[in-house]
Short mmCIF file of C-alpha atoms and ligand atoms in Angstrom, two decimals:
data_model
loop_
_atom_site.label_atom_id
_atom_site.label_comp_id
_atom_site.label_asym_id
_atom_site.label_seq_id
_atom_site.Cartn_x
_atom_site.Cartn_y
_atom_site.Cartn_z
CA UNK A 1 0.00 0.00 0.00
CA UNK A 2 2.85 2.42 0.81
CA UNK A 3 4.18 2.77 -2.73
CA UNK A 4 5.95 5.74 -4.31
CA UNK A 5 2.71 7.73 -4.59
CA UNK A 6 2.40 8.06 -0.82
CA UNK A 7 4.10 11.21 0.47
CA UNK A 8 2.71 11.32 3.97
CA UNK A 9 0.57 9.23 6.30
CA UNK A 10 -1.63 11.21 8.68
CA UNK A 11 -3.73 9.71 11.44
CA UNK A 12 -5.66 10.81 14.50
CA UNK A 13 -4.22 9.13 17.59
CA UNK A 14 -7.66 9.31 19.17
CA UNK A 15 -10.57 10.25 16.92
CA UNK A 16 -13.15 12.62 18.29
CA UNK A 17 -16.10 10.24 18.27
CA UNK A 18 -15.26 7.28 20.47
CA UNK A 19 -12.88 5.52 22.79
CA UNK A 20 -10.62 4.22 20.04
CA UNK A 21 -6.87 4.62 20.52
CA UNK A 22 -5.18 4.00 17.19
CA UNK A 23 -2.01 1.85 17.14
CA UNK A 24 0.24 4.78 16.26
CA UNK A 25 3.46 2.97 17.26
CA UNK A 26 2.78 0.09 14.86
CA UNK A 27 1.89 2.49 12.05
CA UNK A 28 5.08 4.42 12.80
CA UNK A 29 7.17 1.28 12.41
CA UNK A 30 5.65 0.77 8.95
CA UNK A 31 6.03 4.36 7.77
CA UNK A 32 9.61 4.47 9.05
CA UNK A 33 10.47 1.34 7.13
CA UNK A 34 8.82 2.71 3.97
CA UNK A 35 10.56 6.10 4.39
CA UNK A 36 7.23 7.94 4.29
CA UNK A 37 6.57 11.07 6.35
CA UNK A 38 4.25 10.48 9.30
CA UNK A 39 1.96 12.97 11.01
CA UNK A 40 0.03 12.13 14.16
CA UNK A 41 -2.85 14.30 15.29
CA UNK A 42 -2.61 13.90 19.05
CA UNK A 43 -5.21 16.56 19.89
CA UNK A 44 -7.42 14.11 21.77
CA UNK A 45 -4.67 12.02 23.35
CA UNK A 46 -2.11 14.39 24.87
CA UNK A 47 -3.21 15.18 28.42
CA UNK A 48 -5.01 11.92 29.01
CA UNK A 49 -2.29 9.37 28.16
CA UNK A 50 1.48 9.18 27.72
CA UNK A 51 2.47 10.20 24.18
CA UNK A 52 6.12 9.75 23.22
CA UNK A 53 7.27 10.88 19.79
CA UNK A 54 10.27 8.54 19.80
CA UNK A 55 8.09 5.51 20.52
CA UNK A 56 5.63 6.56 17.82
CA UNK A 57 8.46 7.45 15.42
CA UNK A 58 6.38 10.26 13.93
CA UNK A 59 7.81 13.19 12.00
CA UNK A 60 5.06 15.58 13.09
CA UNK A 61 2.78 15.61 16.10
CA UNK A 62 0.04 18.19 16.58
CA UNK A 63 -1.55 18.97 19.93
CA UNK A 64 -4.32 21.32 20.98
CA UNK A 65 -4.35 23.02 24.35
CA UNK A 66 -8.09 23.03 24.87
CA UNK A 67 -8.91 19.36 25.32
CA UNK A 68 -7.40 16.87 27.79
CA UNK A 69 -4.47 19.22 28.47
CA UNK A 70 -7.04 21.60 30.00
CA UNK A 71 -5.30 24.66 28.58
CA UNK A 72 -6.70 27.81 26.98
CA UNK A 73 -8.67 27.62 23.75
CA UNK A 74 -6.85 28.69 20.61
CA UNK A 75 -3.51 27.29 21.74
CA UNK A 76 -1.56 24.27 20.55
CA UNK A 77 1.78 22.70 19.82
CA UNK A 78 3.47 21.26 16.79
CA UNK A 79 6.38 18.87 17.12
CA UNK A 80 8.59 18.47 14.04
CA UNK A 81 11.40 15.94 13.92
CA UNK A 82 14.63 17.60 12.89
CA UNK A 83 15.15 15.20 9.97
CA UNK A 84 11.74 16.23 8.57
CA UNK A 85 12.31 19.98 8.78
CA UNK A 86 13.49 20.47 5.21
CA UNK A 87 10.94 18.10 3.71
CA UNK A 88 7.91 20.31 4.18
CA UNK A 89 7.38 23.98 3.54
CA UNK A 90 5.97 26.26 6.24
CA UNK A 91 2.67 27.73 5.01
CA UNK A 92 3.63 31.27 6.10
CA UNK A 93 7.00 32.94 6.34
CA UNK A 94 7.51 36.15 8.27
CA UNK A 95 10.30 37.85 10.19
CA UNK A 96 10.13 35.20 12.89
CA UNK A 97 10.19 32.16 10.60
CA UNK A 98 12.82 33.51 8.24
CA UNK A 99 15.46 36.23 8.03
CA UNK A 100 15.46 38.64 5.10
CA UNK A 101 19.16 38.83 4.27
CA UNK A 102 19.31 40.45 0.85
CA UNK A 103 17.01 42.11 -1.67
CA UNK A 104 16.03 38.81 -3.29
CA UNK A 105 17.00 36.36 -0.57
CA UNK A 106 15.75 35.12 2.74
CA UNK A 107 16.93 32.30 5.00
CA UNK A 108 14.38 30.14 6.76
CA UNK A 109 15.12 29.29 10.41
CA UNK A 110 16.70 25.91 10.94
CA UNK A 111 14.41 24.79 13.76
CA UNK A 112 10.71 24.01 14.17
CA UNK A 113 10.02 27.66 14.89
CA UNK A 114 9.92 28.11 11.13
CA UNK A 115 6.33 26.89 11.51
CA UNK A 116 5.46 29.65 13.98
CA UNK A 117 4.41 33.19 13.20
CA UNK A 118 5.78 36.32 14.81
CA UNK A 119 2.50 37.35 16.30
CA UNK A 120 0.72 35.10 18.77
CA UNK A 121 -1.47 35.02 21.82
CA UNK A 122 1.18 35.33 24.53
CA UNK A 123 -1.28 35.04 27.42
CA UNK A 124 -2.66 31.89 25.80
CA UNK A 125 0.80 30.40 25.47
CA UNK A 126 1.59 31.16 29.09
CA UNK A 127 -1.68 29.46 30.05
CA UNK A 128 -0.78 26.46 27.92
CA UNK A 129 2.58 26.19 29.66
CA UNK A 130 0.92 26.33 33.07
CA UNK A 131 -1.61 23.66 32.03
CA UNK A 132 1.16 21.36 30.80
CA UNK A 133 3.14 21.89 33.98
CA UNK A 134 0.03 21.15 36.05
CA UNK A 135 -0.44 17.95 34.08
CA UNK A 136 3.17 17.01 34.70
CA UNK A 137 2.77 17.58 38.41
CA UNK A 138 -0.02 15.02 38.60
CA UNK A 139 2.01 12.71 36.36
CA UNK A 140 0.72 11.51 33.01
CA UNK A 141 0.99 7.83 33.97
CA UNK A 142 -1.20 8.38 37.03
CA UNK A 143 -3.65 10.43 34.96
CA UNK A 144 -3.90 7.69 32.35
CA UNK A 145 -4.50 4.98 34.95
CA UNK A 146 -7.28 7.03 36.49
CA UNK A 147 -8.88 8.01 33.17
CA UNK A 148 -8.95 4.40 31.97
CA UNK A 149 -10.47 3.14 35.21
CA UNK A 150 -13.25 5.77 35.19
CA UNK A 151 -13.98 5.30 31.49
CA UNK A 152 -14.06 1.53 31.88
CA UNK A 153 -16.55 1.77 34.76
CA UNK A 154 -18.71 4.17 32.77
CA UNK A 155 -18.61 2.10 29.58
CA UNK A 156 -19.56 -1.11 31.38
CA UNK A 157 -22.41 0.52 33.29
CA UNK A 158 -23.81 2.19 30.18
CA UNK A 159 -23.53 -1.02 28.15
CA UNK A 160 -25.50 -2.83 30.85
CA UNK A 161 -28.27 -0.19 30.80
CA UNK A 162 -31.44 -1.05 28.87
CA UNK A 163 -31.85 0.93 25.63
CA UNK A 164 -28.31 2.32 25.75
CA UNK A 165 -25.75 1.42 23.07
CA UNK A 166 -22.07 2.18 23.63
CA UNK A 167 -20.59 3.11 20.25
CA UNK A 168 -16.87 3.03 21.07
CA UNK A 169 -14.44 1.02 19.01
CA UNK A 170 -11.00 -0.45 19.53
CA UNK A 171 -9.12 -2.92 21.67
CA UNK A 172 -7.40 -0.09 23.54
CA UNK A 173 -9.79 2.58 24.69
CA UNK A 174 -9.46 5.98 26.30
CA UNK A 175 -11.43 8.52 28.29
CA UNK A 176 -13.93 9.34 25.56
CA UNK A 177 -17.10 7.32 26.03
CA UNK A 178 -19.79 7.57 23.37
CA UNK A 179 -23.29 6.19 23.32
CA UNK A 180 -26.81 6.48 21.98
CA UNK A 181 -30.12 6.07 23.81
CA UNK A 182 -33.04 4.36 22.07
CA UNK A 183 -35.94 6.70 21.33
CA UNK A 184 -33.99 9.85 22.26
CA UNK A 185 -31.91 12.10 20.04
CA UNK A 186 -28.40 12.87 21.21
CA UNK A 187 -29.38 16.52 21.67
CA UNK A 188 -32.30 15.48 23.89
CA UNK A 189 -29.95 13.41 26.02
CA UNK A 190 -27.46 16.27 26.25
CA UNK A 191 -30.15 18.76 27.26
CA UNK A 192 -31.67 16.42 29.84
CA UNK A 193 -28.22 15.78 31.36
CA UNK A 194 -27.45 19.48 31.38
CA UNK A 195 -30.61 20.07 33.40
CA UNK A 196 -29.03 17.75 36.00
CA UNK A 197 -25.72 19.65 35.92
CA UNK A 198 -23.96 16.97 33.88
CA UNK A 199 -22.00 18.18 30.87
CA UNK A 200 -21.61 15.98 27.81
CA UNK A 201 -21.22 16.87 24.17
CA UNK A 202 -22.71 15.62 20.92
CA UNK A 203 -20.52 14.39 18.08
CA UNK A 204 -22.23 14.81 14.76
CA UNK A 205 -21.76 13.07 11.46
CA UNK A 206 -19.77 15.92 9.92
CA UNK A 207 -16.92 15.64 12.48
CA UNK A 208 -16.00 12.13 11.37
CA UNK A 209 -18.06 11.59 8.24
CA UNK A 210 -16.34 8.50 6.85
CA UNK A 211 -16.50 6.56 10.10
CA UNK A 212 -20.06 7.63 10.88
CA UNK A 213 -21.19 6.67 7.38
CA UNK A 214 -19.43 3.32 7.52
CA UNK A 215 -21.11 2.53 10.85
CA UNK A 216 -24.52 3.92 9.87
CA UNK A 217 -24.38 6.47 12.69
CA UNK A 218 -25.64 10.02 12.71
CA UNK A 219 -25.02 11.52 16.14
CA UNK A 220 -23.51 10.31 19.40
CA UNK A 221 -23.48 11.51 22.97
CA UNK A 222 -19.90 11.93 24.13
CA UNK A 223 -18.89 11.88 27.78
CA UNK A 224 -15.21 12.64 28.31
CA UNK A 225 -13.99 11.65 31.75
CA UNK A 226 -10.87 13.11 33.30
CA UNK A 227 -8.88 12.57 36.46
CA UNK A 228 -10.90 15.10 38.44
CA UNK A 229 -14.09 13.05 38.01
CA UNK A 230 -15.01 10.47 40.61
CA UNK A 231 -17.05 7.28 40.88
CA UNK A 232 -19.95 9.16 42.42
CA UNK A 233 -20.21 11.34 39.30
CA UNK A 234 -19.99 8.31 37.03
CA UNK A 235 -22.89 6.69 38.92
CA UNK A 236 -24.91 9.90 38.73
CA UNK A 237 -24.38 10.04 34.94
CA UNK A 238 -25.38 6.40 34.46
CA UNK A 239 -28.51 6.77 36.59
CA UNK A 240 -29.48 9.94 34.73
CA UNK A 241 -29.03 8.26 31.33
CA UNK A 242 -31.11 5.29 32.47
CA UNK A 243 -33.81 7.67 33.65
CA UNK A 244 -33.79 9.63 30.38
CA UNK A 245 -34.12 6.39 28.40
CA UNK A 246 -37.20 5.24 30.31
C1 PLP B 301 -8.84 14.45 16.58
C2 PLP B 301 -8.96 15.97 16.57
N1 PLP B 301 -7.98 16.69 16.00
C3 PLP B 301 -8.03 18.04 15.98
C4 PLP B 301 -9.08 18.72 16.53
C5 PLP B 301 -9.07 20.23 16.45
O1 PLP B 301 -8.70 20.83 17.64
P1 PLP B 301 -8.55 22.43 17.67
O2 PLP B 301 -9.83 22.97 17.12
O3 PLP B 301 -8.37 22.78 19.11
O4 PLP B 301 -7.38 22.75 16.83
C6 PLP B 301 -10.13 18.03 17.11
C7 PLP B 301 -11.26 18.75 17.68
O5 PLP B 301 -12.26 18.21 18.09
C8 PLP B 301 -10.05 16.60 17.16
O6 PLP B 301 -11.02 15.89 17.72
#
């Protein structure tokens, strides 16, 4: 499959609409062997599980601040492996990404900052740094253990609830738990939970069209657990969903 036409393989480590954790390390071993560039979208994984670029062997890794990292909206990170730097062109060049050295000549920076722009939201970046440091203080291994335990409890309890279908995929699953309730739209479930002070979101078809189409799904309720949740809250969510489905 990875013949000369393939320039880059891009994959979401954790897609937005379910518990699935993609086997990014195994894919990395294949792309490395084929000499194909490899980009991992880790927006839904960083902050809830350990993510190590050397284990994954990716050339690029993108991260958002606003999800499991618990940082400010509109912030993010891009990791670029040094060996991949010259193989892709930054979309914008300004006085930060490159130096204008002569009338018809500029020199692009030789580090990943060539993908940054001069102007940025400094307060947001500071907030992102604080959020990452906070995450480090708890310890990502401890966070991951806790997230998996809570999500597992929630998934099992929802799956055992009449009229509730858990729609998560994958052998390895994370803190995103998705489900549908017979006879209720996902929006109805979200609204009814909100009225009980429980926040969930709805994933619609357009966010992950190919997967939703392939599975004949339209909308899902998405409960994302994190380390600050507790078993009491998980029970309250399950009881509320059961009640809504009656
Ligand atoms: C897998 C994945 N990648 C990227 C994004 C985009 O994140 P942001 O809008 O913060 O850049 C999302 C958002 O839901 C996502 O689920």
